[in-house]
mmCIF file of C-alpha atoms and ligand atoms in Angstrom:
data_model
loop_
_atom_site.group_PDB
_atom_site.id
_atom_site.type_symbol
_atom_site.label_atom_id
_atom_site.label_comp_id
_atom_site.label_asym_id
_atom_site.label_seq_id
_atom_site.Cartn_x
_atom_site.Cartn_y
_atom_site.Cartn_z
ATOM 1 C CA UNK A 1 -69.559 -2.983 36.623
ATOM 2 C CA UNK A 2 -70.149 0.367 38.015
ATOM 3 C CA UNK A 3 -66.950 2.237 38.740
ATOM 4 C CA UNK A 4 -68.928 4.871 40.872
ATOM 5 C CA UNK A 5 -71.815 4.119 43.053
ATOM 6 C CA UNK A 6 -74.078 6.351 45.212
ATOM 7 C CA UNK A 7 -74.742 5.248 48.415
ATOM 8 C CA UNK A 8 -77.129 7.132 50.623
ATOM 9 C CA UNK A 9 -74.770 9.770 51.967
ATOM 10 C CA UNK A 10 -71.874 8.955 50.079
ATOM 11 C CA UNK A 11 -70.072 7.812 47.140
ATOM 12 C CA UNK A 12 -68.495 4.939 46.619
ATOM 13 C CA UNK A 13 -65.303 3.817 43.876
ATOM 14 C CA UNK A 14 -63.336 1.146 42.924
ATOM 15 C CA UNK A 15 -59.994 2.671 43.504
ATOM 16 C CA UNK A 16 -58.403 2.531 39.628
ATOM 17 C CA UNK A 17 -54.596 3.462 40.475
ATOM 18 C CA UNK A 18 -55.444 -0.542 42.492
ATOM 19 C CA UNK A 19 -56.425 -2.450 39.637
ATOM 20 C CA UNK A 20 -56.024 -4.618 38.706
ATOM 21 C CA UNK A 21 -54.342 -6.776 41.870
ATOM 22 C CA UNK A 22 -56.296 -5.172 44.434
ATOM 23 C CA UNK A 23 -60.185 -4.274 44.444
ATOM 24 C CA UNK A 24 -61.017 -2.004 46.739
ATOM 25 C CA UNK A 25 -63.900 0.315 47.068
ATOM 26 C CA UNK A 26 -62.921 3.949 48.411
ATOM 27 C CA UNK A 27 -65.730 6.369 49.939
ATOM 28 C CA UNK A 28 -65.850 9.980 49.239
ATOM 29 C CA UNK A 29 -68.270 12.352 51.931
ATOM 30 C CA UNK A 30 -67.395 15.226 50.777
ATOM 31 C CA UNK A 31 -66.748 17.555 47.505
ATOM 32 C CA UNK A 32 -62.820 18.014 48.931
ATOM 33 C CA UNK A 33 -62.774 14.292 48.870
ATOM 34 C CA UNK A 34 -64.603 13.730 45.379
ATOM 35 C CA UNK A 35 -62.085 16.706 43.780
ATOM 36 C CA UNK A 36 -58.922 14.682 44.887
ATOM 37 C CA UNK A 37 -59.903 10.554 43.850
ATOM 38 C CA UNK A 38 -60.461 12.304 39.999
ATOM 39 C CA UNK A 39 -57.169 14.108 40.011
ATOM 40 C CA UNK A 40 -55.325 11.451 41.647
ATOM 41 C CA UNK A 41 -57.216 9.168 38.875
ATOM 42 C CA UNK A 42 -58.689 6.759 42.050
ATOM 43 C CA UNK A 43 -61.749 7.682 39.381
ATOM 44 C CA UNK A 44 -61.192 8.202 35.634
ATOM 45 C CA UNK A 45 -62.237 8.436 32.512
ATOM 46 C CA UNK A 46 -64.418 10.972 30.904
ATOM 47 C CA UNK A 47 -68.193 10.247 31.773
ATOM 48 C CA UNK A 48 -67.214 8.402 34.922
ATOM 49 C CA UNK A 49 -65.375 12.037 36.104
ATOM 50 C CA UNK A 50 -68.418 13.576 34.957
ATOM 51 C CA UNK A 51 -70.558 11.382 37.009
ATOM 52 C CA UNK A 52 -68.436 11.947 39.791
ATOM 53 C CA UNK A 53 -68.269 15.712 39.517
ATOM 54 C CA UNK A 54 -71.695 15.177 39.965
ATOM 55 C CA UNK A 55 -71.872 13.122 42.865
ATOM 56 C CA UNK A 56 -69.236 15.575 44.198
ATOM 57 C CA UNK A 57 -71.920 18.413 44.019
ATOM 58 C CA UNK A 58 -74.612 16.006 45.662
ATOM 59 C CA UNK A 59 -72.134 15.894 48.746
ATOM 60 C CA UNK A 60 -71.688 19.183 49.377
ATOM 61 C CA UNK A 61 -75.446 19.540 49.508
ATOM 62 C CA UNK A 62 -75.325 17.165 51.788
ATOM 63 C CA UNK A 63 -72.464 19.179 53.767
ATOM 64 C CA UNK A 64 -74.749 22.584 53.588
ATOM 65 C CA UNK A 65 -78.001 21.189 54.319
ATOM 66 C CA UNK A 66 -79.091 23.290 56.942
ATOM 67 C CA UNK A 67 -77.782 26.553 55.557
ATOM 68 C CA UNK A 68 -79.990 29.080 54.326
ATOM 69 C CA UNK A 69 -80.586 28.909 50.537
ATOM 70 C CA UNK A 70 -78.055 31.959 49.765
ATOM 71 C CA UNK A 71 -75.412 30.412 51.803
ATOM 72 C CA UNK A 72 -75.985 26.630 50.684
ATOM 73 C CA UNK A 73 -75.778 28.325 46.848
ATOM 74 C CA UNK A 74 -72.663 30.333 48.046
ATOM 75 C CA UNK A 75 -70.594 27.001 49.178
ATOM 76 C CA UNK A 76 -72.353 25.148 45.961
ATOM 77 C CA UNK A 77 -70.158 27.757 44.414
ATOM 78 C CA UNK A 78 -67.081 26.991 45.871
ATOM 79 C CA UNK A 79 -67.940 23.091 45.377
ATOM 80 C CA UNK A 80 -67.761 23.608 42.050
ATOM 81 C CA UNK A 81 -64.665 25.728 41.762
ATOM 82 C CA UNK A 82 -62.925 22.915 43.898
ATOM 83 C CA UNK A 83 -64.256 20.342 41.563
ATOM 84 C CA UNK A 84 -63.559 21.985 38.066
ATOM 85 C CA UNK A 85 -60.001 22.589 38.668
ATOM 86 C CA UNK A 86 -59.343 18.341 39.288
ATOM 87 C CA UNK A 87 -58.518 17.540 35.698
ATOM 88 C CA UNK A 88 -59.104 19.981 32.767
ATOM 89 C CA UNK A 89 -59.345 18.028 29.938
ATOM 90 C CA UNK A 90 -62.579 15.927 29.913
ATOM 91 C CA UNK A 91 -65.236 18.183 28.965
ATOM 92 C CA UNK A 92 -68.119 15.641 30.692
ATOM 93 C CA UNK A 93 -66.653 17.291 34.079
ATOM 94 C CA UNK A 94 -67.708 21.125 33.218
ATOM 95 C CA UNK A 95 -70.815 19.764 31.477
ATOM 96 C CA UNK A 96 -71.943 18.263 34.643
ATOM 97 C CA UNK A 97 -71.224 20.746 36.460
ATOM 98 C CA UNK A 98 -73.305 22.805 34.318
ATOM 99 C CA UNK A 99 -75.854 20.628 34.552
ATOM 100 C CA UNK A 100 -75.749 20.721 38.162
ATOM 101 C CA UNK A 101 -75.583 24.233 38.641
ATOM 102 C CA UNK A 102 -78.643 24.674 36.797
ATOM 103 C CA UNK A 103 -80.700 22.853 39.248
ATOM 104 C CA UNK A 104 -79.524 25.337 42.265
ATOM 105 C CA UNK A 105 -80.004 28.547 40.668
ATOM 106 C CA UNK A 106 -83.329 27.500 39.449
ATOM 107 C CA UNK A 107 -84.427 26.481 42.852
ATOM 108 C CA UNK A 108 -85.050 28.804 45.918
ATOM 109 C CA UNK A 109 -85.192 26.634 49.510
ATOM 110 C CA UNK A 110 -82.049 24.371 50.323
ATOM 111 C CA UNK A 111 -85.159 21.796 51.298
ATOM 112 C CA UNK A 112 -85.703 21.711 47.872
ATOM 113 C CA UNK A 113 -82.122 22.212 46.434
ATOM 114 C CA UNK A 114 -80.816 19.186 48.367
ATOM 115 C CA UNK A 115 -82.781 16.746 46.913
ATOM 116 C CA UNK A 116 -82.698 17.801 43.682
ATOM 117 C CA UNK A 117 -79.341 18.108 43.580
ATOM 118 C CA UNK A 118 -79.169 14.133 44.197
ATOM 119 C CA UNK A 119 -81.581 13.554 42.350
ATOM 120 C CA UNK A 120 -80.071 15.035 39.311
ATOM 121 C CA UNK A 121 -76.608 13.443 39.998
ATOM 122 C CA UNK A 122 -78.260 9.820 40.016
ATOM 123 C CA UNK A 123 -80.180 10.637 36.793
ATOM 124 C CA UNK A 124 -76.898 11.865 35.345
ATOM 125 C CA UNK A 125 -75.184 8.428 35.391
ATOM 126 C CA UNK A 126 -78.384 6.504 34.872
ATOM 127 C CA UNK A 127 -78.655 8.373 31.624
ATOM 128 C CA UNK A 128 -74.966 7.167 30.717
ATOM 129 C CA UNK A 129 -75.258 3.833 31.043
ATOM 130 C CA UNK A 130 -77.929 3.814 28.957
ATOM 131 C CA UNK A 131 -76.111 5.925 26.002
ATOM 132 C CA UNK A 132 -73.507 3.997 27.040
ATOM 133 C CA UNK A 133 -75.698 1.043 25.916
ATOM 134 C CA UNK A 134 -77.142 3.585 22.286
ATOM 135 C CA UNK A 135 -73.288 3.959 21.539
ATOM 136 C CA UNK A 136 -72.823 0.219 21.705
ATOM 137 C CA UNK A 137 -75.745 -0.618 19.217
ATOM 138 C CA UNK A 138 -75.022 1.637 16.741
ATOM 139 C CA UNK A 139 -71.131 1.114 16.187
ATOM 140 C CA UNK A 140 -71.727 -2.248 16.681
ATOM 141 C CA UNK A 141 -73.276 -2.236 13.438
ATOM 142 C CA UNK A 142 -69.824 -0.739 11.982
ATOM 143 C CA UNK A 143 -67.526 -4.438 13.136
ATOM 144 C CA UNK A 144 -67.697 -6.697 10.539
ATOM 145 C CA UNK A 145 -67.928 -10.421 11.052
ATOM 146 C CA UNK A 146 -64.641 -11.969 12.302
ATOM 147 C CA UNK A 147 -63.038 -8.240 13.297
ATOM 148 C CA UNK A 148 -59.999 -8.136 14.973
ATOM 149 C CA UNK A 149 -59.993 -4.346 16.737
ATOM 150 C CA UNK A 150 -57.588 -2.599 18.547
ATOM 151 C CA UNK A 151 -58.519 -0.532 21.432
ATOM 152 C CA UNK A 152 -56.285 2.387 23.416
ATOM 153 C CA UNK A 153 -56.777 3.269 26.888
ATOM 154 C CA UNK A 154 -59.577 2.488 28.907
ATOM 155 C CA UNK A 155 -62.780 3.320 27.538
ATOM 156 C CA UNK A 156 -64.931 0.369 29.150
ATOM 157 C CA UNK A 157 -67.443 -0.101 31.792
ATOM 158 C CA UNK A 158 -64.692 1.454 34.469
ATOM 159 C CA UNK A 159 -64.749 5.178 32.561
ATOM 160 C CA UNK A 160 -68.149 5.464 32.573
ATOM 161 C CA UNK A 161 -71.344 5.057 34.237
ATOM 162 C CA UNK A 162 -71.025 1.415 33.147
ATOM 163 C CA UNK A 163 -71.035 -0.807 30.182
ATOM 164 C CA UNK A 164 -68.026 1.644 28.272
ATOM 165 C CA UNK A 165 -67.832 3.236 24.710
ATOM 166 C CA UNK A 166 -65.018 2.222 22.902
ATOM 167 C CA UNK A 167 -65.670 -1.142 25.021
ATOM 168 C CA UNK A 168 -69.560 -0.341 24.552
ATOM 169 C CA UNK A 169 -68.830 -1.085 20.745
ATOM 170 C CA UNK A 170 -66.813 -4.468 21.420
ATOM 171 C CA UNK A 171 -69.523 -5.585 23.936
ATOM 172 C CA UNK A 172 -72.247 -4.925 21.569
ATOM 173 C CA UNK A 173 -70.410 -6.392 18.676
ATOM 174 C CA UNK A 174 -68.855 -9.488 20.855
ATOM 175 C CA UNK A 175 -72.473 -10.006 21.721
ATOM 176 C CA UNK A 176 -73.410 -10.599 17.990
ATOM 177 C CA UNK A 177 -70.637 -12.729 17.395
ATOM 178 C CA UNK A 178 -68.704 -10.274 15.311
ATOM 179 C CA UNK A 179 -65.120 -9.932 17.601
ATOM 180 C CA UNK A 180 -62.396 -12.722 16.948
ATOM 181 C CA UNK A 181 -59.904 -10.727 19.053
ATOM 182 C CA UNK A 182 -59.501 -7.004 21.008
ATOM 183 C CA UNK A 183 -55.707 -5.886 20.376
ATOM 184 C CA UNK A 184 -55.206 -3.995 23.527
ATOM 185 C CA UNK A 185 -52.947 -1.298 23.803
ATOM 186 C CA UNK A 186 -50.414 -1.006 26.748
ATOM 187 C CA UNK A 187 -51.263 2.766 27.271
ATOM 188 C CA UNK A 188 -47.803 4.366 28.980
ATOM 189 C CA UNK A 189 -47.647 5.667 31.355
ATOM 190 C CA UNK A 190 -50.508 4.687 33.130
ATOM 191 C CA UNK A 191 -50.869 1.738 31.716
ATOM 192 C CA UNK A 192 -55.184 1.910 31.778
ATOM 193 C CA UNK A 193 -55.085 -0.763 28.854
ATOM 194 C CA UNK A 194 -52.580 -3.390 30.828
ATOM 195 C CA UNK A 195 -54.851 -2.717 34.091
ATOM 196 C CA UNK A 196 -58.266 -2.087 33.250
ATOM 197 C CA UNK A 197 -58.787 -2.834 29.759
ATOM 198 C CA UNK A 198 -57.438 -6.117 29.910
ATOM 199 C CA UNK A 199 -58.933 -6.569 33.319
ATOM 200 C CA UNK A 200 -62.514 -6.053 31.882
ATOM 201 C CA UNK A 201 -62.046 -8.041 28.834
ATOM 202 C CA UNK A 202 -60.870 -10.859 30.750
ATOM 203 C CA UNK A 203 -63.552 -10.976 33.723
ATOM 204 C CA UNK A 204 -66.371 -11.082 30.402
ATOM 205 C CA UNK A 205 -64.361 -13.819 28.287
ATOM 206 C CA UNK A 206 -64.305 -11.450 25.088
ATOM 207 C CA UNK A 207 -60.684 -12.427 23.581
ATOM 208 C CA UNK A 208 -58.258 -10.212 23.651
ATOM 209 C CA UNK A 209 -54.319 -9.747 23.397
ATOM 210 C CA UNK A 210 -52.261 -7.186 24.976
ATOM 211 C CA UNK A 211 -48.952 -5.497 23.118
ATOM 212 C CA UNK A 212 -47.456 -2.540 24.043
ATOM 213 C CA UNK A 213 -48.489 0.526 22.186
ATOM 214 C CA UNK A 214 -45.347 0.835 20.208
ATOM 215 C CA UNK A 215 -46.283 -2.670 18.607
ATOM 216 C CA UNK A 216 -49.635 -1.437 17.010
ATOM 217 C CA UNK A 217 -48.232 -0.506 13.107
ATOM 218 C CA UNK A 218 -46.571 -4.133 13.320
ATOM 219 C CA UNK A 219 -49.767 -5.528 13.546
ATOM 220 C CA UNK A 220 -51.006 -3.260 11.018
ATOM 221 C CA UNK A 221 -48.407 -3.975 8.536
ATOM 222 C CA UNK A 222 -49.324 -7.640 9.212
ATOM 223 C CA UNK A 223 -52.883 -7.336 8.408
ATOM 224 C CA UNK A 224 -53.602 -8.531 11.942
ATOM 225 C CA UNK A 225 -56.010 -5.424 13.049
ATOM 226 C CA UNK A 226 -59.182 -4.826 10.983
ATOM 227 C CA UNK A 227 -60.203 -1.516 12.718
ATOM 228 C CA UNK A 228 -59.606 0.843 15.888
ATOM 229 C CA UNK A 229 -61.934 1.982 18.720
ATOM 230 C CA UNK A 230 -61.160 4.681 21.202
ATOM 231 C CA UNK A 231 -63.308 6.889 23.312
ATOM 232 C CA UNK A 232 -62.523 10.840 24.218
ATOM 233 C CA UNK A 233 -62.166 13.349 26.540
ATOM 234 C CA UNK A 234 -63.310 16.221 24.189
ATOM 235 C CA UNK A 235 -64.694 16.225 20.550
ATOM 236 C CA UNK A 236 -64.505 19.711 19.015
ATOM 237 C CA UNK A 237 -67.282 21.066 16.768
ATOM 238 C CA UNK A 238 -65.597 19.829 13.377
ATOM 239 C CA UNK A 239 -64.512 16.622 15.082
ATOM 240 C CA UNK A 240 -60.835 17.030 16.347
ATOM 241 C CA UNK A 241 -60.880 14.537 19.165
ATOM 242 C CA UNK A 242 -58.351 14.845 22.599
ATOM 243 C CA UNK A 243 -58.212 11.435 24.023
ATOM 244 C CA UNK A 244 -55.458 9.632 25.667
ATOM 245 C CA UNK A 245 -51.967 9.952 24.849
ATOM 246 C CA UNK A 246 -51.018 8.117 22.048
ATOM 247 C CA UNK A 247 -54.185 8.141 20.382
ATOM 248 C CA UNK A 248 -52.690 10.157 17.215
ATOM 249 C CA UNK A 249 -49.958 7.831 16.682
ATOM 250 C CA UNK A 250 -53.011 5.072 16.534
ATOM 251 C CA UNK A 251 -55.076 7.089 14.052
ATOM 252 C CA UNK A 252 -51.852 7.574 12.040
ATOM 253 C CA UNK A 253 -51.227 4.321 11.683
ATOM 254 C CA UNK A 254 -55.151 3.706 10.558
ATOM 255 C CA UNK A 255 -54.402 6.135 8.240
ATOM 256 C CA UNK A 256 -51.560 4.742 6.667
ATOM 257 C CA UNK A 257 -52.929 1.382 6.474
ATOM 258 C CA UNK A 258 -56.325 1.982 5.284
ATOM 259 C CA UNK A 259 -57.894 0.835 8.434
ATOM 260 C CA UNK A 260 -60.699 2.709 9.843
ATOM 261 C CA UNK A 261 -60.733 4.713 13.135
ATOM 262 C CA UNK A 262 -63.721 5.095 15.012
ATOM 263 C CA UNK A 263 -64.056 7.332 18.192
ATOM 264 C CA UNK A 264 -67.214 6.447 20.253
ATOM 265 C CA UNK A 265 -68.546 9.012 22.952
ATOM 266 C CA UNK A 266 -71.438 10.523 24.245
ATOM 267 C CA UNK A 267 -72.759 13.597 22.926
ATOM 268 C CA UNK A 268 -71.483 15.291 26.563
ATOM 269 C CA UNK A 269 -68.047 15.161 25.519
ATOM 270 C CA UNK A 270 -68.845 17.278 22.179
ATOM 271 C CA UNK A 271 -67.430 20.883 23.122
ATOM 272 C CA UNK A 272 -69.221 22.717 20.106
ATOM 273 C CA UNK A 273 -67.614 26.131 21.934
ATOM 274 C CA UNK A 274 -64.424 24.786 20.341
ATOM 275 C CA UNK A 275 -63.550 24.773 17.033
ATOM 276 C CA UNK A 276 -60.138 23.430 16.268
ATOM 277 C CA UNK A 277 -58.451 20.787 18.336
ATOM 278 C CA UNK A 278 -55.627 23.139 19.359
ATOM 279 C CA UNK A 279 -58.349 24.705 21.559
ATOM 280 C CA UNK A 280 -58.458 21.885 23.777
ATOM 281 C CA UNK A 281 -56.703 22.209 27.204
ATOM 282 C CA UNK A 282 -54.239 19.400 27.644
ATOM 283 C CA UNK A 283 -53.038 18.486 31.119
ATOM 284 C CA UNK A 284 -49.930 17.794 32.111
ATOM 285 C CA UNK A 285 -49.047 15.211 34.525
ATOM 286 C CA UNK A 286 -46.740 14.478 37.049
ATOM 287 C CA UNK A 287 -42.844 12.792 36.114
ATOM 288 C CA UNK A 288 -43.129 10.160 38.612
ATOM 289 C CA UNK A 289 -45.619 8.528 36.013
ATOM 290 C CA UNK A 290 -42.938 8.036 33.730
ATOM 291 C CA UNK A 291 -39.607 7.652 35.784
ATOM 292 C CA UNK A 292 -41.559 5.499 38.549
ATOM 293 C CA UNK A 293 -42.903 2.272 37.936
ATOM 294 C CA UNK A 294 -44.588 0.612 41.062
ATOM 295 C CA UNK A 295 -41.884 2.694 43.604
ATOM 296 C CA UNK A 296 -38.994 1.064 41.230
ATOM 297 C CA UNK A 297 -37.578 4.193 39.377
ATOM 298 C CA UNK A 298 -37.257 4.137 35.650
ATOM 299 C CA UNK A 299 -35.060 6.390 34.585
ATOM 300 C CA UNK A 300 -31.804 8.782 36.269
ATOM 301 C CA UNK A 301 -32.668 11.077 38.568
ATOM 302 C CA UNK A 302 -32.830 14.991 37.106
ATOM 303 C CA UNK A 303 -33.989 13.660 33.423
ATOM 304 C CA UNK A 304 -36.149 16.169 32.037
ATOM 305 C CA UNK A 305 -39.604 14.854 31.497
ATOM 306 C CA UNK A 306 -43.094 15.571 29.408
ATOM 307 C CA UNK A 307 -46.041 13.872 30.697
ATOM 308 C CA UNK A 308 -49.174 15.317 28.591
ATOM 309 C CA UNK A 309 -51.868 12.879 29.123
ATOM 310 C CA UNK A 310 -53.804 13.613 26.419
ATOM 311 C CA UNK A 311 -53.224 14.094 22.514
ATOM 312 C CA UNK A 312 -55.276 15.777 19.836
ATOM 313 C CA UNK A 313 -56.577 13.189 16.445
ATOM 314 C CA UNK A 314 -57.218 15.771 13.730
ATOM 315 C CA UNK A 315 -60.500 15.483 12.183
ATOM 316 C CA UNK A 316 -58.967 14.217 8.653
ATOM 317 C CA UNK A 317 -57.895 11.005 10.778
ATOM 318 C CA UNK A 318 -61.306 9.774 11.895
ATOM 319 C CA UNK A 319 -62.803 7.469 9.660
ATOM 320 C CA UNK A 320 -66.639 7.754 11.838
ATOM 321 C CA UNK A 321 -67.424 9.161 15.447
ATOM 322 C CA UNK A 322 -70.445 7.021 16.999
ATOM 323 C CA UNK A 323 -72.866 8.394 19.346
ATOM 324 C CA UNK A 324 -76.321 8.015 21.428
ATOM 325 C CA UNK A 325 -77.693 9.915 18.614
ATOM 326 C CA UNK A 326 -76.302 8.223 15.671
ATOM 327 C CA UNK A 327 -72.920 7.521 13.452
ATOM 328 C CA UNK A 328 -71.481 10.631 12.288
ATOM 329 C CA UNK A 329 -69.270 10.875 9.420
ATOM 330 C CA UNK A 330 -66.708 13.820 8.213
ATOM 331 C CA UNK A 331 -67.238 16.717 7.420
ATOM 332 C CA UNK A 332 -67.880 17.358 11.053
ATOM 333 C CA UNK A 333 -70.682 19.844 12.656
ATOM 334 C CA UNK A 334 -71.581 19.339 15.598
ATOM 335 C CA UNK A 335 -73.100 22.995 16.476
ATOM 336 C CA UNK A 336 -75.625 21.912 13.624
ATOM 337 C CA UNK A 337 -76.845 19.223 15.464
ATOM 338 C CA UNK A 338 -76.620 19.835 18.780
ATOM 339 C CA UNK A 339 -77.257 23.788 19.084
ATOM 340 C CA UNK A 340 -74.801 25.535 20.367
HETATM 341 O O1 MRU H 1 -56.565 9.852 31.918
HETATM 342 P P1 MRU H 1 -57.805 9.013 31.794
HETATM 343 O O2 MRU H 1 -57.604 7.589 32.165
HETATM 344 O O3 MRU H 1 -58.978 9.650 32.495
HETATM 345 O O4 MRU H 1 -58.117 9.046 30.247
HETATM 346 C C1 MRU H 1 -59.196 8.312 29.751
HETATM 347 C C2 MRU H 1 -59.328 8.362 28.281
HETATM 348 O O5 MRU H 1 -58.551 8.964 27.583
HETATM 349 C C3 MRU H 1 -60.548 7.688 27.719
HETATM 350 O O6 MRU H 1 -60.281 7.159 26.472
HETATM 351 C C4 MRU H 1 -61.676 8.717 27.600
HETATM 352 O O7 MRU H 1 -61.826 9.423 28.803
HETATM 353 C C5 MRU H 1 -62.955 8.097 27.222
HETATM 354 S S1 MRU H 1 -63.618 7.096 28.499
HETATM 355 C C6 MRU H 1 -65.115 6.498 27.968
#
């Protein structure tokens, strides 16, 4: 299940704010068009924004194909402005831009820039899924026989360039035999476990339950959940982790019932330019989310509301975080691994 496809001239989505009731593939021609399916979360989920970042950089290529080479790098430019301010939290979407941009300014003729520039975007999310696949083998070798895990968010096949993270790990681990359940968390306010989550784990047969997120420590209490899996949108250099809202209360809960809580990502996500989680820009989104529920409103009109849709998991709370390279365990350094 690829979330975002590349076809010829154009990209092509599953539109996420559909699923699960309605499948439907949306097709983006141009940067503009890229920039406004990741804020509007028609694409989401850290890789797969990266991945479409880059797609979104392949398009205007496309769109300035006949410009000379300072012109075509000038409107790159502006691509990339356009495309960076979408969502600011997921570090995979300035890392691919990055990547991007350092295919233009190394290259001189737009006959040469154009294809490149494709060329780098499709090798971008063929070299996800297959991390995608690295992350999945090596926390798969964290599950124990029999585990029952709980999952938050969406982290699956539909966030990245396929196959998931978090979900990479069940997969992997379901595959071996090792998953007797996947407790799947709600995920207010836009419900990406209810939808997608649940909509994944279904369509492969890999059992799972759905509760609402405020149900989690219940199950804890109960012994019912053996460990937790999540993904993230940025991993600081001594492992504080932003990931969807509601992740801290999860990794409390770990916490205070001895259960271990794994993050899985790709090592794109690590920001080693940040040190301390409180570094991590988190965005806010709109009220509707909250006081709007399928064009039924929620709550009075003129309630105040807070919609951050991300929270920060201090280090201290993460029991492993498992990556294409390897399982890394606290105390955290990335910058030693990675370079800077
Ligand atoms: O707001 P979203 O749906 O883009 O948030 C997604 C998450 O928080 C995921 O857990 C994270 O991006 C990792 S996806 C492999």
């Amino acid at each position: 299940m690829r979330p975002v496809v590349w076809a010829q001239d154009r990209a092509r989505l599953i539109d996420q704010t559909l699923l699960p009731t309605r499948e439907v593939w949306v097709e983006c021609t141009t940067p503009q068009e890229m920039a406004r399916a990741i804020k509007s979360m028609q694409v989401r989920g850290a890789p797969a924004i990266g991945i479409s970042a880059a797609y979104g950089m392949a398009l205007a290529a496309l769109q300035g194909a006949q410009l000379p080479a300072d012109e075509l790098k000038a409107s790159l430019e502006e691509a990339r402005q356009i495309l960076a301010a979408s969502r600011p939290t997921a570090v995979n979407l300035f890392w691919a831009l990055e990547e991007m941009a350092k295919v233009w300014q190394r290259l001189d003729e737009s006959a040469e820039i154009v294809p490149a520039l494709v060329e780098r975007a499709l090798e971008i999310a063929r070299e996800d899924e297959e991390m995608c696949r690295q992350i999945g083998a090596h926390g798969a070798q964290l599950v124990p026989a029999g585990s029952r895990i709980l999952t938050h968010c969406n982290a699956g096949a539909l966030a990245t360039g396929d196959y998931g993270t978090a979900l990479g790990v069940v997969r992997a681990a379901h595959a071996q035999g090792k998953v007797s359940l996947v407790w799947v968390d709600e995920t207010r306010p836009f419900l990406q476990g209810a939808r997608l989550t649940a909509w994944e784990l279904l369509q492969e047969g890999i059992p799972a339950r759905l509760i609402c997120d405020n149900m989690a420590g219940h199950f804890m209490q109960r012994g019912q959940i053996d460990l937790a899996v999540v993904g993230a949108d940025r991993i600081t250099n001594k492992g504080d982790v932003a990931n969807k809202i509601g992740t801290y209360t999860v990794a409390t809960l770990c916490k205070a019932h001895q259960i271990p809580f794994y993050v899985a990502a790709p090592y794109s996500t690590i920001d080693t330019s940040l040190q301390d989680g409180s570094q991590i820009p988190i965005e806010e989104r709109a009220a509707q989310e909250l006081t709007v529920l399928n064009g039924q409103r929620l709550a009075p009109e003129g309630i105040e509301v807070a919609n951050p849709a991300f929270d920060v998991t201090p280090s201290n709370l993460v029991t492993a975080i498992i990556t294409e390279r390897g399982v890394f365990y606290p105390p955290f350094d990335f910058s030693k691994v990675l370079g800077s």
